């Protein structure tokens, strides 16, 4: 269960290429989210308008992702991935060239559809080629690289600014750069057959509820926490700078722990590990009101909490790879991404409503309840041989 397993499998170059591709694309995604929000605000768009436009990406993932496995079977994983990168680049250029904000809704839909395809195809590529004994380690490396890419996007935007065409050219250029690693190892791309009738995304959500609901829970909490954690920090007495940095503390935790969690998942029952992750993070969320009296203690808790919570995504992906292969893995991966997107859409309204009901501690309480509900579901569901 080590790097030597990956090397000896003969798939290391292809795995590295897929990780590099989605990481570079992730930099562009992380750059585009604040860029588009800031530009819309400077042009006078309302908060509702900005929120609705942002949500279009999630809608696109829900609509387009179920079609990806069949499309990949028809034209190939590599051509479809290259097409998604091209669509992402064209969408970014469109934002820079078109000033009419209402036209940004179809552009945001196209960008979301392209990103959904990128994630499904690259994660299928990585998971299908990962050695079974080291699958958790590979997913840990992947999520770590992706987290670093997400951190780099806003940093690049801070340097180049939001004025003019430059940030859109950089975003499009990053999608173009992501083509390079895939082009170098094209012959290593995994191939899939067309899905059997009736074995679509909904089928695999029902067949693998513990893994797919892990994605939903993580999507809901990740988006909600990053949205409302700074607001919670302000309401418990932190200054604006410190409150903003709470999200950075969670992101730092994401980066430092995924490889150890991946290795642990190779040595333990992944279902039990997901239950433990959710339960520990529920307790950690409930501890936030107690830690909020100490700035250092609050930051430390957010780092630790962030280091564990992302394990829902890492270990959930590894659990799918443990059970499925070929087109079933591709479709299960699409189901995983769909559930993550559904969580992204559902989480913020739930956490936002909770802070209205219980100001200020609704944020950690609602987060803890969602995590506890997932842990309870995973712990009480009968363990069937066919259901991860």
Short mmCIF file of N, CA and C in Angstrom, two decimals, residues 84-264:
data_model
loop_
_atom_site.label_atom_id
_atom_site.label_comp_id
_atom_site.label_asym_id
_atom_site.label_seq_id
_atom_site.Cartn_x
_atom_site.Cartn_y
_atom_site.Cartn_z
N UNK A 84 -14.45 18.87 -23.34
CA UNK A 84 -14.89 19.60 -22.15
C UNK A 84 -13.92 20.73 -21.82
N UNK A 85 -12.62 20.48 -21.97
CA UNK A 85 -11.62 21.53 -21.72
C UNK A 85 -11.79 22.67 -22.73
N UNK A 86 -12.05 22.33 -23.99
CA UNK A 86 -12.25 23.36 -25.02
C UNK A 86 -13.50 24.18 -24.71
N UNK A 87 -14.57 23.53 -24.26
CA UNK A 87 -15.79 24.24 -23.91
C UNK A 87 -15.56 25.16 -22.72
N UNK A 88 -14.78 24.68 -21.74
CA UNK A 88 -14.46 25.52 -20.60
C UNK A 88 -13.70 26.76 -21.00
N UNK A 89 -12.71 26.60 -21.89
CA UNK A 89 -11.93 27.75 -22.37
C UNK A 89 -12.81 28.73 -23.13
N UNK A 90 -13.68 28.21 -24.00
CA UNK A 90 -14.56 29.08 -24.79
C UNK A 90 -15.53 29.84 -23.88
N UNK A 91 -16.02 29.18 -22.84
CA UNK A 91 -16.94 29.83 -21.90
C UNK A 91 -16.25 30.98 -21.18
N UNK A 92 -15.01 30.75 -20.73
CA UNK A 92 -14.28 31.81 -20.04
C UNK A 92 -14.05 33.01 -20.96
N UNK A 93 -13.72 32.75 -22.20
CA UNK A 93 -13.55 33.85 -23.15
C UNK A 93 -14.88 34.58 -23.37
N UNK A 94 -15.96 33.83 -23.39
CA UNK A 94 -17.28 34.43 -23.56
C UNK A 94 -17.60 35.42 -22.45
N UNK A 95 -17.28 35.07 -21.22
CA UNK A 95 -17.52 36.00 -20.11
C UNK A 95 -16.75 37.30 -20.31
N UNK A 96 -15.54 37.20 -20.84
CA UNK A 96 -14.73 38.39 -21.03
C UNK A 96 -15.19 39.25 -22.20
N UNK A 97 -15.78 38.63 -23.20
CA UNK A 97 -16.14 39.36 -24.42
C UNK A 97 -17.58 39.86 -24.42
N UNK A 98 -18.45 39.22 -23.65
CA UNK A 98 -19.88 39.59 -23.65
C UNK A 98 -20.19 40.37 -22.38
N UNK A 99 -20.66 41.59 -22.53
CA UNK A 99 -20.92 42.45 -21.38
C UNK A 99 -22.34 42.32 -20.84
N UNK A 100 -23.26 41.83 -21.64
CA UNK A 100 -24.65 41.68 -21.19
C UNK A 100 -24.74 40.59 -20.13
N UNK A 101 -25.07 40.97 -18.89
CA UNK A 101 -25.02 40.01 -17.78
C UNK A 101 -26.03 38.89 -17.92
N UNK A 102 -27.18 39.16 -18.54
CA UNK A 102 -28.15 38.07 -18.71
C UNK A 102 -27.58 36.96 -19.60
N UNK A 103 -26.69 37.32 -20.51
CA UNK A 103 -26.06 36.31 -21.37
C UNK A 103 -25.10 35.43 -20.59
N UNK A 104 -24.75 35.85 -19.38
CA UNK A 104 -23.85 35.04 -18.55
C UNK A 104 -24.54 33.80 -17.99
N UNK A 105 -25.86 33.76 -18.03
CA UNK A 105 -26.55 32.56 -17.53
C UNK A 105 -26.29 31.35 -18.43
N UNK A 106 -26.51 31.44 -19.75
CA UNK A 106 -26.15 30.28 -20.58
C UNK A 106 -24.65 30.00 -20.58
N UNK A 107 -23.83 31.05 -20.47
CA UNK A 107 -22.38 30.82 -20.39
C UNK A 107 -22.03 30.05 -19.11
N UNK A 108 -22.67 30.42 -18.00
CA UNK A 108 -22.41 29.73 -16.73
C UNK A 108 -22.88 28.28 -16.81
N UNK A 109 -23.98 28.05 -17.52
CA UNK A 109 -24.47 26.68 -17.71
C UNK A 109 -23.44 25.86 -18.49
N UNK A 110 -22.92 26.42 -19.58
CA UNK A 110 -21.92 25.72 -20.39
C UNK A 110 -20.65 25.46 -19.59
N UNK A 111 -20.22 26.44 -18.80
CA UNK A 111 -19.03 26.25 -17.97
C UNK A 111 -19.26 25.15 -16.95
N UNK A 112 -20.45 25.13 -16.33
CA UNK A 112 -20.77 24.09 -15.35
C UNK A 112 -20.82 22.71 -15.98
N UNK A 113 -21.39 22.62 -17.19
CA UNK A 113 -21.46 21.33 -17.89
C UNK A 113 -20.06 20.83 -18.23
N UNK A 114 -19.19 21.75 -18.66
CA UNK A 114 -17.83 21.34 -19.00
C UNK A 114 -17.08 20.86 -17.77
N UNK A 115 -17.25 21.55 -16.65
CA UNK A 115 -16.56 21.16 -15.42
C UNK A 115 -17.10 19.82 -14.90
N UNK A 116 -18.41 19.60 -15.02
CA UNK A 116 -18.97 18.32 -14.61
C UNK A 116 -18.34 17.17 -15.39
N UNK A 117 -18.20 17.37 -16.70
CA UNK A 117 -17.57 16.34 -17.53
C UNK A 117 -16.11 16.14 -17.15
N UNK A 118 -15.40 17.23 -16.89
CA UNK A 118 -13.99 17.12 -16.50
C UNK A 118 -13.83 16.29 -15.24
N UNK A 119 -14.66 16.57 -14.23
CA UNK A 119 -14.52 15.86 -12.97
C UNK A 119 -14.91 14.39 -13.10
N UNK A 120 -16.02 14.11 -13.76
CA UNK A 120 -16.44 12.72 -13.92
C UNK A 120 -15.38 11.91 -14.67
N UNK A 121 -14.91 12.44 -15.78
CA UNK A 121 -13.98 11.69 -16.63
C UNK A 121 -12.61 11.55 -15.98
N UNK A 122 -12.11 12.61 -15.37
CA UNK A 122 -10.79 12.51 -14.75
C UNK A 122 -10.82 11.60 -13.53
N UNK A 123 -11.89 11.69 -12.73
CA UNK A 123 -11.98 10.83 -11.55
C UNK A 123 -12.19 9.37 -11.95
N UNK A 124 -12.95 9.13 -13.00
CA UNK A 124 -13.07 7.76 -13.51
C UNK A 124 -11.70 7.27 -13.99
N UNK A 125 -10.99 8.11 -14.72
CA UNK A 125 -9.65 7.78 -15.22
C UNK A 125 -8.73 7.40 -14.07
N UNK A 126 -8.69 8.23 -13.02
CA UNK A 126 -7.79 8.01 -11.88
C UNK A 126 -8.20 6.77 -11.11
N UNK A 127 -9.49 6.66 -10.79
CA UNK A 127 -9.95 5.56 -9.95
C UNK A 127 -9.81 4.22 -10.66
N UNK A 128 -10.09 4.17 -11.96
CA UNK A 128 -10.04 2.90 -12.68
C UNK A 128 -8.62 2.39 -12.85
N UNK A 129 -7.64 3.28 -12.88
CA UNK A 129 -6.25 2.86 -13.06
C UNK A 129 -5.50 2.69 -11.74
N UNK A 130 -6.08 3.15 -10.64
CA UNK A 130 -5.39 3.05 -9.35
C UNK A 130 -5.29 1.59 -8.91
N UNK A 131 -4.12 1.15 -8.42
CA UNK A 131 -3.99 -0.22 -7.90
C UNK A 131 -4.93 -0.42 -6.71
N UNK A 132 -5.64 -1.54 -6.66
CA UNK A 132 -6.61 -1.75 -5.58
C UNK A 132 -6.02 -1.58 -4.18
N UNK A 133 -4.77 -2.05 -3.96
CA UNK A 133 -4.17 -1.97 -2.64
C UNK A 133 -3.81 -0.54 -2.24
N UNK A 134 -3.72 0.36 -3.22
CA UNK A 134 -3.32 1.74 -2.93
C UNK A 134 -4.33 2.75 -3.45
N UNK A 135 -5.57 2.31 -3.64
CA UNK A 135 -6.57 3.22 -4.21
C UNK A 135 -6.81 4.42 -3.31
N UNK A 136 -6.87 4.22 -2.01
CA UNK A 136 -7.07 5.33 -1.08
C UNK A 136 -5.93 6.32 -1.15
N UNK A 137 -4.70 5.83 -1.23
CA UNK A 137 -3.54 6.71 -1.35
C UNK A 137 -3.63 7.54 -2.62
N UNK A 138 -4.00 6.92 -3.73
CA UNK A 138 -4.12 7.65 -5.00
C UNK A 138 -5.18 8.74 -4.89
N UNK A 139 -6.33 8.42 -4.29
CA UNK A 139 -7.38 9.43 -4.15
C UNK A 139 -6.95 10.54 -3.21
N UNK A 140 -6.17 10.19 -2.18
CA UNK A 140 -5.64 11.21 -1.28
C UNK A 140 -4.70 12.16 -2.00
N UNK A 141 -3.83 11.61 -2.85
CA UNK A 141 -2.94 12.45 -3.65
C UNK A 141 -3.74 13.35 -4.59
N UNK A 142 -4.76 12.77 -5.20
CA UNK A 142 -5.60 13.54 -6.12
C UNK A 142 -6.30 14.70 -5.42
N UNK A 143 -6.94 14.45 -4.29
CA UNK A 143 -7.67 15.50 -3.59
C UNK A 143 -6.72 16.55 -3.04
N UNK A 144 -5.53 16.13 -2.62
CA UNK A 144 -4.53 17.10 -2.15
C UNK A 144 -4.12 18.04 -3.28
N UNK A 145 -3.83 17.46 -4.45
CA UNK A 145 -3.45 18.29 -5.61
C UNK A 145 -4.58 19.22 -6.00
N UNK A 146 -5.81 18.70 -5.98
CA UNK A 146 -6.96 19.52 -6.35
C UNK A 146 -7.16 20.66 -5.35
N UNK A 147 -6.97 20.39 -4.06
CA UNK A 147 -7.10 21.43 -3.04
C UNK A 147 -6.07 22.53 -3.24
N UNK A 148 -4.85 22.15 -3.61
CA UNK A 148 -3.81 23.14 -3.89
C UNK A 148 -4.20 23.98 -5.11
N UNK A 149 -4.79 23.32 -6.11
CA UNK A 149 -5.26 24.06 -7.28
C UNK A 149 -6.34 25.05 -6.93
N UNK A 150 -7.28 24.64 -6.06
CA UNK A 150 -8.35 25.54 -5.63
C UNK A 150 -7.78 26.73 -4.86
N UNK A 151 -6.73 26.48 -4.09
CA UNK A 151 -6.10 27.58 -3.33
C UNK A 151 -5.37 28.54 -4.26
N UNK A 152 -4.83 28.02 -5.35
CA UNK A 152 -4.04 28.86 -6.26
C UNK A 152 -4.90 29.82 -7.07
N UNK A 153 -6.14 29.42 -7.39
CA UNK A 153 -6.99 30.26 -8.23
C UNK A 153 -7.20 31.66 -7.69
N UNK A 154 -7.72 31.81 -6.45
CA UNK A 154 -7.90 33.17 -5.90
C UNK A 154 -6.58 33.93 -5.76
N UNK A 155 -5.50 33.20 -5.47
CA UNK A 155 -4.20 33.87 -5.34
C UNK A 155 -3.78 34.49 -6.68
N UNK A 156 -3.99 33.77 -7.77
CA UNK A 156 -3.67 34.30 -9.10
C UNK A 156 -4.55 35.51 -9.40
N UNK A 157 -5.83 35.42 -9.05
CA UNK A 157 -6.75 36.53 -9.30
C UNK A 157 -6.31 37.77 -8.51
N UNK A 158 -5.82 37.56 -7.30
CA UNK A 158 -5.36 38.70 -6.49
C UNK A 158 -4.20 39.42 -7.16
N UNK A 159 -3.39 38.69 -7.91
CA UNK A 159 -2.22 39.28 -8.59
C UNK A 159 -2.63 39.99 -9.88
N UNK A 160 -3.48 39.35 -10.68
CA UNK A 160 -3.79 39.91 -12.00
C UNK A 160 -4.98 40.87 -11.97
N UNK A 161 -5.79 40.83 -10.91
CA UNK A 161 -6.93 41.72 -10.80
C UNK A 161 -8.12 41.26 -11.62
N UNK A 162 -9.19 42.03 -11.55
CA UNK A 162 -10.44 41.66 -12.23
C UNK A 162 -10.77 42.58 -13.40
N UNK A 163 -9.89 43.53 -13.69
CA UNK A 163 -10.17 44.49 -14.76
C UNK A 163 -9.76 43.96 -16.13
N UNK A 164 -10.51 44.34 -17.13
CA UNK A 164 -10.14 44.04 -18.51
C UNK A 164 -10.30 42.58 -18.88
N UNK A 165 -9.68 42.21 -19.97
CA UNK A 165 -9.81 40.86 -20.53
C UNK A 165 -8.81 39.87 -19.94
N UNK A 166 -7.76 40.38 -19.28
CA UNK A 166 -6.67 39.51 -18.81
C UNK A 166 -7.14 38.34 -17.94
N UNK A 167 -7.95 38.54 -16.91
CA UNK A 167 -8.31 37.39 -16.07
C UNK A 167 -9.06 36.30 -16.83
N UNK A 168 -9.86 36.69 -17.83
CA UNK A 168 -10.59 35.71 -18.63
C UNK A 168 -9.63 34.96 -19.56
N UNK A 169 -8.64 35.68 -20.07
CA UNK A 169 -7.62 35.02 -20.91
C UNK A 169 -6.81 34.03 -20.08
N UNK A 170 -6.49 34.40 -18.85
CA UNK A 170 -5.75 33.48 -17.97
C UNK A 170 -6.60 32.24 -17.68
N UNK A 171 -7.89 32.45 -17.36
CA UNK A 171 -8.77 31.32 -17.09
C UNK A 171 -8.88 30.39 -18.28
N UNK A 172 -9.05 30.96 -19.47
CA UNK A 172 -9.13 30.14 -20.69
C UNK A 172 -7.80 29.46 -20.96
N UNK A 173 -6.70 30.18 -20.71
CA UNK A 173 -5.38 29.60 -20.93
C UNK A 173 -5.09 28.42 -20.03
N UNK A 174 -5.60 28.47 -18.81
CA UNK A 174 -5.41 27.34 -17.89
C UNK A 174 -6.14 26.09 -18.39
N UNK A 175 -7.34 26.27 -18.92
CA UNK A 175 -8.04 25.13 -19.52
C UNK A 175 -7.23 24.58 -20.70
N UNK A 176 -6.65 25.49 -21.49
CA UNK A 176 -5.81 25.04 -22.60
C UNK A 176 -4.58 24.31 -22.11
N UNK A 177 -3.97 24.81 -21.04
CA UNK A 177 -2.79 24.15 -20.48
C UNK A 177 -3.11 22.75 -19.97
N UNK A 178 -4.33 22.56 -19.46
CA UNK A 178 -4.73 21.25 -18.94
C UNK A 178 -4.81 20.19 -20.03
N UNK A 179 -4.85 20.62 -21.29
CA UNK A 179 -4.86 19.67 -22.40
C UNK A 179 -3.54 18.92 -22.50
N UNK A 180 -2.44 19.60 -22.15
CA UNK A 180 -1.10 19.04 -22.38
C UNK A 180 -0.89 17.67 -21.75
N UNK A 181 -1.14 17.47 -20.44
CA UNK A 181 -0.89 16.15 -19.87
C UNK A 181 -1.74 15.04 -20.48
N UNK A 182 -2.99 15.38 -20.87
CA UNK A 182 -3.86 14.38 -21.49
C UNK A 182 -3.35 14.02 -22.88
N UNK A 183 -2.87 15.03 -23.60
CA UNK A 183 -2.35 14.78 -24.95
C UNK A 183 -1.12 13.88 -24.91
N UNK A 184 -0.34 13.99 -23.85
CA UNK A 184 0.91 13.21 -23.75
C UNK A 184 0.67 11.73 -23.50
N UNK A 185 -0.45 11.39 -22.85
CA UNK A 185 -0.70 9.98 -22.49
C UNK A 185 -2.03 9.50 -23.06
N UNK A 186 -2.37 9.96 -24.23
CA UNK A 186 -3.67 9.64 -24.80
C UNK A 186 -3.95 8.16 -24.94
N UNK A 187 -2.93 7.39 -25.26
CA UNK A 187 -3.13 5.95 -25.46
C UNK A 187 -3.46 5.23 -24.16
N UNK A 188 -3.21 5.87 -23.02
CA UNK A 188 -3.45 5.23 -21.72
C UNK A 188 -4.84 5.50 -21.18
N UNK A 189 -5.64 6.27 -21.90
CA UNK A 189 -6.98 6.58 -21.41
C UNK A 189 -7.82 5.32 -21.29
N UNK A 190 -8.54 5.15 -20.17
CA UNK A 190 -9.39 3.96 -20.03
C UNK A 190 -10.56 4.02 -21.01
N UNK A 191 -11.04 2.86 -21.39
CA UNK A 191 -12.17 2.78 -22.32
C UNK A 191 -13.38 2.18 -21.60
N UNK A 192 -14.55 2.61 -22.01
CA UNK A 192 -15.76 2.08 -21.38
C UNK A 192 -16.76 1.71 -22.45
N UNK A 193 -17.63 0.77 -22.12
CA UNK A 193 -18.73 0.39 -22.98
C UNK A 193 -19.96 1.21 -22.63
N UNK A 194 -20.95 1.17 -23.48
CA UNK A 194 -22.19 1.90 -23.21
C UNK A 194 -22.89 1.30 -21.99
N UNK A 195 -23.48 2.14 -21.13
CA UNK A 195 -24.20 1.63 -19.96
C UNK A 195 -25.39 0.77 -20.36
N UNK A 196 -25.67 -0.24 -19.55
CA UNK A 196 -26.85 -1.06 -19.78
C UNK A 196 -28.11 -0.24 -19.50
N UNK A 197 -29.17 -0.57 -20.16
CA UNK A 197 -30.43 0.13 -19.95
C UNK A 197 -30.88 -0.04 -18.49
N UNK A 198 -31.26 1.06 -17.89
CA UNK A 198 -31.72 1.02 -16.50
C UNK A 198 -30.62 1.19 -15.48
N UNK A 199 -29.35 1.22 -15.91
CA UNK A 199 -28.24 1.37 -14.96
C UNK A 199 -27.63 2.77 -15.12
N UNK A 200 -28.48 3.77 -14.88
CA UNK A 200 -28.04 5.15 -14.98
C UNK A 200 -27.65 5.71 -13.63
N UNK A 201 -27.60 7.03 -13.56
CA UNK A 201 -27.15 7.71 -12.34
C UNK A 201 -28.05 7.39 -11.15
N UNK A 202 -29.37 7.44 -11.35
CA UNK A 202 -30.29 7.17 -10.24
C UNK A 202 -30.10 5.75 -9.72
N UNK A 203 -29.89 4.80 -10.62
CA UNK A 203 -29.65 3.42 -10.22
C UNK A 203 -28.46 3.32 -9.26
N UNK A 204 -27.38 4.03 -9.58
CA UNK A 204 -26.18 3.92 -8.74
C UNK A 204 -26.27 4.75 -7.47
N UNK A 205 -27.08 5.79 -7.48
CA UNK A 205 -27.34 6.50 -6.22
C UNK A 205 -28.04 5.56 -5.25
N UNK A 206 -28.97 4.76 -5.78
CA UNK A 206 -29.68 3.80 -4.92
C UNK A 206 -28.81 2.61 -4.57
N UNK A 207 -27.95 2.20 -5.48
CA UNK A 207 -27.11 1.03 -5.24
C UNK A 207 -25.95 1.35 -4.29
N UNK A 208 -25.44 2.58 -4.34
CA UNK A 208 -24.28 2.95 -3.53
C UNK A 208 -24.61 4.19 -2.69
N UNK A 209 -25.59 4.09 -1.81
CA UNK A 209 -26.04 5.29 -1.09
C UNK A 209 -25.02 5.82 -0.10
N UNK A 210 -24.23 4.95 0.51
CA UNK A 210 -23.28 5.43 1.51
C UNK A 210 -22.21 6.29 0.85
N UNK A 211 -21.70 5.86 -0.30
CA UNK A 211 -20.69 6.64 -1.01
C UNK A 211 -21.28 7.91 -1.61
N UNK A 212 -22.43 7.80 -2.27
CA UNK A 212 -22.99 8.97 -2.96
C UNK A 212 -23.54 10.00 -1.97
N UNK A 213 -24.10 9.54 -0.85
CA UNK A 213 -24.56 10.49 0.16
C UNK A 213 -23.39 11.16 0.88
N UNK A 214 -22.23 10.51 0.89
CA UNK A 214 -21.03 11.17 1.41
C UNK A 214 -20.71 12.38 0.55
N UNK A 215 -20.86 12.23 -0.77
CA UNK A 215 -20.63 13.35 -1.68
C UNK A 215 -21.65 14.45 -1.45
N UNK A 216 -22.93 14.08 -1.28
CA UNK A 216 -23.97 15.08 -1.02
C UNK A 216 -23.68 15.84 0.26
N UNK A 217 -23.35 15.12 1.32
CA UNK A 217 -23.09 15.75 2.61
C UNK A 217 -21.89 16.68 2.53
N UNK A 218 -20.83 16.22 1.87
CA UNK A 218 -19.65 17.06 1.75
C UNK A 218 -19.94 18.30 0.91
N UNK A 219 -20.66 18.14 -0.20
CA UNK A 219 -21.00 19.28 -1.04
C UNK A 219 -21.81 20.32 -0.28
N UNK A 220 -22.79 19.84 0.52
CA UNK A 220 -23.63 20.76 1.28
C UNK A 220 -22.84 21.51 2.33
N UNK A 221 -21.97 20.79 3.03
CA UNK A 221 -21.24 21.40 4.14
C UNK A 221 -20.08 22.25 3.63
N UNK A 222 -19.37 21.77 2.61
CA UNK A 222 -18.25 22.55 2.09
C UNK A 222 -18.74 23.90 1.58
N UNK A 223 -19.78 23.91 0.77
CA UNK A 223 -20.28 25.16 0.22
C UNK A 223 -20.89 26.03 1.32
N UNK A 224 -21.67 25.42 2.19
CA UNK A 224 -22.30 26.17 3.27
C UNK A 224 -21.29 26.74 4.25
N UNK A 225 -20.29 25.93 4.60
CA UNK A 225 -19.29 26.38 5.57
C UNK A 225 -18.47 27.53 5.01
N UNK A 226 -18.02 27.39 3.76
CA UNK A 226 -17.23 28.46 3.18
C UNK A 226 -18.05 29.74 3.00
N UNK A 227 -19.36 29.59 2.82
CA UNK A 227 -20.22 30.76 2.67
C UNK A 227 -20.50 31.44 4.01
N UNK A 228 -20.81 30.64 5.03
CA UNK A 228 -21.32 31.21 6.27
C UNK A 228 -20.32 31.19 7.43
N UNK A 229 -19.22 30.46 7.33
CA UNK A 229 -18.26 30.43 8.43
C UNK A 229 -17.68 31.82 8.71
N UNK A 230 -17.29 32.60 7.68
CA UNK A 230 -16.82 33.96 7.98
C UNK A 230 -17.89 34.82 8.66
N UNK A 231 -19.16 34.67 8.22
CA UNK A 231 -20.25 35.41 8.85
C UNK A 231 -20.42 34.99 10.30
N UNK A 232 -20.30 33.69 10.56
CA UNK A 232 -20.38 33.20 11.93
C UNK A 232 -19.25 33.79 12.77
N UNK A 233 -18.04 33.84 12.18
CA UNK A 233 -16.92 34.43 12.91
C UNK A 233 -17.18 35.87 13.30
N UNK A 234 -17.77 36.65 12.40
CA UNK A 234 -18.11 38.04 12.71
C UNK A 234 -19.11 38.12 13.85
N UNK A 235 -20.10 37.23 13.83
CA UNK A 235 -21.18 37.31 14.81
C UNK A 235 -20.77 36.81 16.19
N UNK A 236 -19.63 36.10 16.27
CA UNK A 236 -19.14 35.70 17.59
C UNK A 236 -18.00 36.59 18.06
N UNK A 237 -17.75 37.69 17.31
CA UNK A 237 -16.83 38.69 17.82
C UNK A 237 -15.49 38.83 17.13
N UNK A 238 -15.23 38.07 16.07
CA UNK A 238 -13.96 38.21 15.36
C UNK A 238 -14.00 39.44 14.47
N UNK A 239 -12.82 40.03 14.22
CA UNK A 239 -12.75 41.12 13.26
C UNK A 239 -12.89 40.55 11.85
N UNK A 240 -13.11 41.41 10.86
CA UNK A 240 -13.43 40.94 9.51
C UNK A 240 -12.29 40.14 8.89
N UNK A 241 -11.04 40.55 9.15
CA UNK A 241 -9.91 39.82 8.59
C UNK A 241 -9.82 38.42 9.17
N UNK A 242 -9.92 38.32 10.49
CA UNK A 242 -9.84 37.01 11.14
C UNK A 242 -11.00 36.12 10.73
N UNK A 243 -12.20 36.70 10.61
CA UNK A 243 -13.36 35.91 10.21
C UNK A 243 -13.17 35.36 8.81
N UNK A 244 -12.62 36.18 7.91
CA UNK A 244 -12.39 35.72 6.53
C UNK A 244 -11.39 34.57 6.50
N UNK A 245 -10.40 34.63 7.37
CA UNK A 245 -9.35 33.61 7.37
C UNK A 245 -9.81 32.26 7.93
N UNK A 246 -11.01 32.21 8.52
CA UNK A 246 -11.51 30.92 8.99
C UNK A 246 -11.65 29.94 7.82
N UNK A 247 -12.11 30.45 6.67
CA UNK A 247 -12.21 29.59 5.48
C UNK A 247 -10.84 29.10 5.05
N UNK A 248 -9.83 29.95 5.18
CA UNK A 248 -8.47 29.53 4.83
C UNK A 248 -7.97 28.46 5.77
N UNK A 249 -8.36 28.54 7.04
CA UNK A 249 -7.96 27.51 8.01
C UNK A 249 -8.55 26.16 7.64
N UNK A 250 -9.82 26.16 7.23
CA UNK A 250 -10.46 24.91 6.79
C UNK A 250 -9.75 24.38 5.54
N UNK A 251 -9.44 25.29 4.60
CA UNK A 251 -8.76 24.87 3.36
C UNK A 251 -7.38 24.30 3.65
N UNK A 252 -6.67 24.89 4.61
CA UNK A 252 -5.36 24.36 5.00
C UNK A 252 -5.49 22.94 5.52
N UNK A 253 -6.51 22.70 6.32
CA UNK A 253 -6.75 21.34 6.81
C UNK A 253 -7.03 20.37 5.68
N UNK A 254 -7.77 20.83 4.66
CA UNK A 254 -8.06 19.98 3.49
C UNK A 254 -6.77 19.47 2.86
N UNK A 255 -5.77 20.35 2.77
CA UNK A 255 -4.54 20.02 2.05
C UNK A 255 -3.68 19.02 2.82
N UNK A 256 -3.59 19.19 4.14
CA UNK A 256 -2.56 18.45 4.89
C UNK A 256 -2.95 17.01 5.24
N UNK A 257 -4.23 16.66 5.09
CA UNK A 257 -4.64 15.38 5.66
C UNK A 257 -5.09 14.31 4.68
N UNK A 258 -5.29 14.65 3.40
CA UNK A 258 -5.93 13.70 2.52
C UNK A 258 -5.07 12.48 2.19
N UNK A 259 -3.77 12.65 2.12
CA UNK A 259 -2.90 11.50 1.87
C UNK A 259 -2.94 10.54 3.06
N UNK A 260 -2.76 11.03 4.31
CA UNK A 260 -2.90 10.11 5.45
C UNK A 260 -4.26 9.43 5.52
N UNK A 261 -5.34 10.19 5.24
CA UNK A 261 -6.67 9.57 5.26
C UNK A 261 -6.81 8.53 4.16
N UNK A 262 -6.24 8.81 2.98
CA UNK A 262 -6.28 7.84 1.90
C UNK A 262 -5.56 6.55 2.26
N UNK A 263 -4.38 6.68 2.87
CA UNK A 263 -3.62 5.49 3.30
C UNK A 263 -4.41 4.72 4.34
N UNK A 264 -5.02 5.45 5.29
CA UNK A 264 -5.83 4.78 6.32
C UNK A 264 -6.98 4.02 5.69
#
